[in-house]
Amino acid sequence: MRSDYLEVRGLTVSFDGFKAVDGVDLTVFQSDLRFLIGPNGAGKTTIIDALTGLTPATGSATFDGVPLIGRKSHQIARLGVGRTFQTASVFTELTVLQNLDIAAGAGRSAWALLGVRRSVPDVVAAALETVAMTAERDLPAGVLSHGQKQWLEIGMLLVQDSKVLLLDEPVAGMSEEERESTGALLKRVGAARTVIVVEHDMDFMRRWADSVTVLHQGHVLSEGSVAEVQADARVQEVYLGRSAHAAAAELDPLLTSTAVPMLARTEEGS
């Protein structure tokens, strides 16, 4: 088995005795665009926080065979694990190019960063092209649209050579056009990286996910392809609070036409 994958085993996060994440197992390979979905409080963002060192956790998580749990956030970032937040963390007074240059200069001295840049580093030029922001390179980040700020933040991870991207609700508040562009961007960057997306937008998930992990009350409820989790009666019960048969009868948006009879059969055979 390849070593360049994210493997999580028994991940647990407790707050004053309450287990927000309880024994979660995940295995995500490069080029498998994985979505984490579930109701509010399911533990989605807490998992991201634990994997990036923002929240103490027990259990194990490794990437490329290297342990992550127990390390500081900056150590995990240097190992190539990066994340975005629901609100983009960019320097609004600086240009797009300057934001990317600062991110790329994590290993350079302050004097080098302050020096006059005569050319754009290859890694920055490549990131600008990947996130489709070459034309905006000299604009202050503060004037960018919400979607563009999210793309810039992803670009800042790319110039740091992040191999694992953990994205927290990247399309929240975006226009339909921005969501489509973001989905295409995630496919591009995910081809050579491990990408996990925490998302509430089910239409976006159905459109772009390669695989889905459904969380509920800190546990993994269901996992598989979009079609497989849509056909899982337990997922319907969690999202609707009713039986799978009733959910099928009401044509819930999570269901596909092929999933409806499958759920009905599951209900009748229980």
C-alpha positions as a printed NumPy array, in Angstrom:
array([[  0.   ,   0.   ,   0.   ],
       [  1.237,   3.502,  -0.822],
       [  2.549,   5.552,   2.078],
       [  1.442,   8.945,   0.684],
       [ -2.063,   8.865,   2.092],
       [ -3.819,  10.204,   5.171],
       [ -4.744,   7.51 ,   7.67 ],
       [ -6.742,   8.274,  10.802],
       [ -7.473,   5.636,  13.413],
       [ -9.496,   5.987,  16.608],
       [ -9.418,   9.792,  16.528],
       [-11.108,  11.132,  19.652],
       [-11.599,  14.705,  20.863],
       [-13.17 ,  15.401,  24.26 ],
       [-14.334,  18.682,  25.784],
       [-14.959,  18.426,  29.549],
       [-15.914,  14.79 ,  29.199],
       [-18.073,  15.275,  26.094],
       [-16.717,  13.387,  23.074],
       [-17.123,  15.688,  20.088],
       [-15.249,  13.152,  17.973],
       [-15.409,   9.543,  19.082],
       [-13.161,   6.894,  17.544],
       [-13.196,   8.141,  13.963],
       [-11.361,   6.147,  11.291],
       [-10.557,   7.676,   7.888],
       [ -8.306,   6.677,   5.01 ],
       [ -7.974,   9.18 ,   2.165],
       [ -5.709,   8.731,  -0.842],
       [ -4.3  ,  11.234,  -3.304],
       [ -6.764,  12.173,  -6.091],
       [ -9.761,  11.009,  -4.008],
       [-11.703,  14.226,  -3.389],
       [-13.245,  13.362,  -0.011],
       [-16.188,  15.281,   1.451],
       [-17.09 ,  15.233,   5.161],
       [-20.784,  15.922,   5.661],
       [-23.219,  15.693,   8.548],
       [-25.575,  17.764,  10.699],
       [-24.303,  20.633,  12.831],
       [-22.328,  19.281,  15.768],
       [-21.367,  16.078,  13.965],
       [-17.657,  16.763,  14.525],
       [-16.575,  17.74 ,  11.014],
       [-14.593,  20.901,  11.784],
       [-13.325,  19.402,  15.043],
       [-11.654,  16.645,  13.025],
       [ -9.921,  19.258,  10.87 ],
       [ -8.832,  21.14 ,  14.003],
       [ -7.423,  17.942,  15.501],
       [ -5.513,  16.987,  12.352],
       [ -3.892,  20.436,  12.197],
       [ -2.932,  20.661,  15.861],
       [ -5.468,  23.289,  16.9  ],
       [ -7.347,  20.91 ,  19.174],
       [ -5.799,  18.203,  21.388],
       [ -6.805,  14.685,  20.363],
       [ -6.061,  11.061,  21.035],
       [ -5.81 ,   8.212,  18.574],
       [ -3.518,   8.342,  15.562],
       [ -3.23 ,  10.218,  12.29 ],
       [ -0.375,   9.791,   9.82 ],
       [  0.484,  11.156,   6.408],
       [  3.227,   9.555,   4.365],
       [  3.846,   7.434,   7.452],
       [  4.575,  10.478,   9.649],
       [  2.48 ,  10.925,  12.852],
       [  0.503,  14.167,  13.178],
       [ -1.311,  13.892,  16.513],
       [  0.625,  15.539,  19.356],
       [  2.572,  17.929,  17.137],
       [  2.238,  21.734,  17.152],
       [  0.304,  23.452,  14.362],
       [  3.429,  24.928,  12.741],
       [  5.134,  21.535,  12.793],
       [  2.168,  19.927,  11.069],
       [  2.124,  22.699,   8.461],
       [  5.797,  22.083,   7.729],
       [  4.996,  18.427,   7.16 ],
       [  2.757,  19.527,   4.286],
       [ -0.663,  19.534,   5.95 ],
       [ -2.541,  22.796,   5.359],
       [ -6.058,  24.022,   6.033],
       [ -8.418,  26.838,   5.212],
       [-11.072,  28.389,   7.434],
       [-14.686,  29.341,   6.814],
       [-13.522,  32.963,   6.653],
       [-10.478,  33.32 ,   4.413],
       [ -7.28 ,  34.29 ,   6.287],
       [ -5.542,  36.634,   3.858],
       [ -3.693,  39.933,   4.234],
       [ -6.324,  42.313,   2.878],
       [ -3.996,  45.343,   2.568],
       [ -1.461,  43.404,   0.489],
       [ -1.769,  42.389,  -3.136],
       [ -2.564,  38.887,  -4.299],
       [  1.059,  38.504,  -5.376],
       [  2.371,  39.717,  -2.02 ],
       [  0.104,  37.29 ,  -0.145],
       [  1.437,  34.391,  -2.191],
       [  5.028,  35.593,  -1.915],
       [  4.8  ,  35.806,   1.879],
       [  3.298,  32.316,   2.043],
       [  6.029,  30.988,  -0.229],
       [  8.705,  32.71 ,   1.854],
       [  8.092,  30.774,   5.049],
       [ 11.644,  29.477,   4.825],
       [ 13.298,  32.731,   3.753],
       [ 14.743,  35.495,   5.904],
       [ 12.833,  38.697,   6.648],
       [ 15.409,  40.683,   4.631],
       [ 14.8  ,  38.526,   1.584],
       [ 11.06 ,  39.012,   1.881],
       [ 11.46 ,  42.791,   2.143],
       [ 13.725,  42.99 ,  -0.866],
       [ 12.557,  44.238,  -4.265],
       [ 11.178,  41.365,  -6.322],
       [ 12.43 ,  41.569,  -9.927],
       [ 10.605,  38.445, -11.064],
       [  7.814,  36.219,  -9.844],
       [  9.072,  32.908,  -8.405],
       [  8.014,  29.898, -10.446],
       [  6.044,  28.416,  -7.554],
       [  4.041,  31.651,  -7.165],
       [  3.417,  31.953, -10.904],
       [  2.217,  28.354, -10.965],
       [ -0.159,  28.966,  -8.045],
       [ -1.577,  32.087,  -9.715],
       [ -2.325,  30.045, -12.814],
       [ -3.787,  27.121, -10.874],
       [ -6.23 ,  29.303,  -8.917],
       [ -6.951,  31.374, -12.058],
       [ -5.9  ,  34.688, -10.514],
       [ -3.022,  35.806, -12.741],
       [ -5.036,  38.826, -13.883],
       [ -5.67 ,  39.841, -10.251],
       [ -2.059,  39.488,  -9.08 ],
       [ -1.584,  43.213,  -8.394],
       [ -4.974,  43.836,  -6.753],
       [ -5.232,  44.291,  -2.979],
       [ -6.721,  41.137,  -1.477],
       [ -9.312,  43.273,   0.3  ],
       [-11.099,  44.11 ,  -2.961],
       [-11.471,  40.503,  -4.043],
       [-14.825,  38.749,  -4.004],
       [-15.517,  36.192,  -1.294],
       [-14.808,  33.378,  -3.703],
       [-11.537,  34.885,  -4.893],
       [-10.327,  35.223,  -1.296],
       [-10.967,  31.527,  -0.794],
       [ -9.041,  30.735,  -3.985],
       [ -6.175,  32.935,  -2.832],
       [ -6.039,  31.087,   0.48 ],
       [ -5.855,  27.786,  -1.409],
       [ -3.069,  29.303,  -3.532],
       [ -1.185,  30.189,  -0.344],
       [ -1.277,  26.518,   0.615],
       [ -0.056,  25.514,  -2.833],
       [  3.04 ,  27.734,  -2.67 ],
       [  3.859,  26.114,   0.678],
       [  3.807,  22.761,  -1.128],
       [  1.01 ,  21.41 ,   1.048],
       [  0.361,  17.769,   0.202],
       [ -2.802,  17.543,   2.316],
       [ -5.475,  20.252,   2.004],
       [ -8.215,  20.386,   4.632],
       [-10.878,  22.854,   3.512],
       [-13.628,  24.048,   5.854],
       [-16.809,  24.979,   3.939],
       [-14.961,  26.544,   0.998],
       [-18.097,  27.482,  -0.983],
       [-20.163,  28.995,   1.841],
       [-21.544,  32.334,   0.65 ],
       [-20.361,  31.887,  -2.933],
       [-22.355,  32.587,  -6.066],
       [-23.298,  29.68 ,  -8.346],
       [-20.536,  30.657, -10.776],
       [-17.974,  30.782,  -7.96 ],
       [-19.066,  27.377,  -6.677],
       [-18.574,  25.879, -10.11 ],
       [-15.124,  27.426, -10.418],
       [-14.227,  26.215,  -6.928],
       [-15.252,  22.654,  -7.742],
       [-13.077,  22.683, -10.857],
       [-10.198,  24.103,  -8.792],
       [-10.513,  21.35 ,  -6.182],
       [-10.375,  18.732,  -8.927],
       [ -7.2  ,  20.33 , -10.326],
       [ -5.363,  20.568,  -7.024],
       [ -6.667,  17.205,  -5.828],
       [ -5.151,  15.336,  -8.748],
       [ -1.735,  15.447,  -7.056],
       [ -2.778,  15.968,  -3.423],
       [ -4.959,  14.588,  -0.658],
       [ -7.98 ,  16.874,  -0.267],
       [-10.721,  16.723,   2.364],
       [-13.652,  19.143,   2.174],
       [-16.019,  19.881,   5.078],
       [-19.259,  20.953,   3.44 ],
       [-22.953,  21.629,   4.074],
       [-23.865,  22.343,   0.449],
       [-25.312,  19.023,  -0.718],
       [-25.644,  20.127,  -4.346],
       [-21.947,  20.983,  -4.388],
       [-21.1  ,  17.653,  -2.755],
       [-23.11 ,  15.674,  -5.312],
       [-21.501,  17.581,  -8.158],
       [-17.849,  17.219,  -7.142],
       [-17.21 ,  14.556,  -4.489],
       [-15.328,  11.38 ,  -5.375],
       [-16.154,   9.869,  -1.988],
       [-18.122,  10.919,   1.086],
       [-17.862,  10.326,   4.824],
       [-21.067,  11.064,   6.749],
       [-20.588,  11.968,  10.415],
       [-23.181,  11.947,  13.179],
       [-22.602,  12.751,  16.858],
       [-18.865,  12.32 ,  16.485],
       [-19.035,   8.926,  14.776],
       [-18.687,   7.801,  11.16 ],
       [-22.244,   6.941,  10.123],
       [-21.662,   6.022,   6.49 ],
       [-18.878,   6.117,   3.923],
       [-18.559,   5.46 ,   0.216],
       [-19.402,   6.983,  -3.122],
       [-22.074,   9.667,  -3.452],
       [-24.533,   7.048,  -4.71 ],
       [-23.75 ,   4.703,  -1.824],
       [-24.305,   7.252,   0.936],
       [-27.436,   8.572,  -0.784],
       [-28.818,   5.031,  -0.689],
       [-28.002,   4.511,   3.004],
       [-31.183,   4.481,   5.1  ],
       [-29.249,   5.64 ,   8.168],
       [-28.199,   8.831,   6.36 ],
       [-31.818,   9.606,   5.503],
       [-32.918,   9.057,   9.095],
       [-30.24 ,  11.404,  10.443],
       [-30.964,  14.176,   7.958],
       [-34.763,  13.954,   8.094],
       [-35.462,  12.402,  11.481],
       [-37.924,   9.975,   9.868],
       [-37.871,   6.465,   8.488],
       [-36.15 ,   5.714,   5.203],
       [-39.515,   4.772,   3.651],
       [-41.031,   8.139,   4.585],
       [-37.952,   9.919,   3.297],
       [-38.205,   8.104,  -0.006],
       [-41.896,   8.938,  -0.301],
       [-41.152,  12.639,   0.128],
       [-38.398,  12.572,  -2.512],
       [-35.755,  14.112,  -0.272],
       [-33.023,  15.968,  -2.244],
       [-30.355,  13.576,  -0.982],
       [-32.033,  10.697,  -2.837],
       [-31.477,   9.732,  -6.445],
       [-34.151,   8.036,  -8.51 ],
       [-32.34 ,   4.716,  -8.122],
       [-31.906,   5.151,  -4.368],
       [-35.64 ,   5.446,  -3.638],
       [-36.576,   1.823,  -4.297],
       [-33.394,   0.665,  -2.565],
       [-34.393,   2.521,   0.595],
       [-37.928,   1.211,   0.402],
       [-36.663,  -2.372,   0.204],
       [-34.359,  -1.761,   3.164],
       [-37.28 ,  -0.485,   5.235],
       [-39.555,  -3.384,   4.308],
       [-36.898,  -5.971,   5.123],
       [-35.994,  -4.58 ,   8.549]])
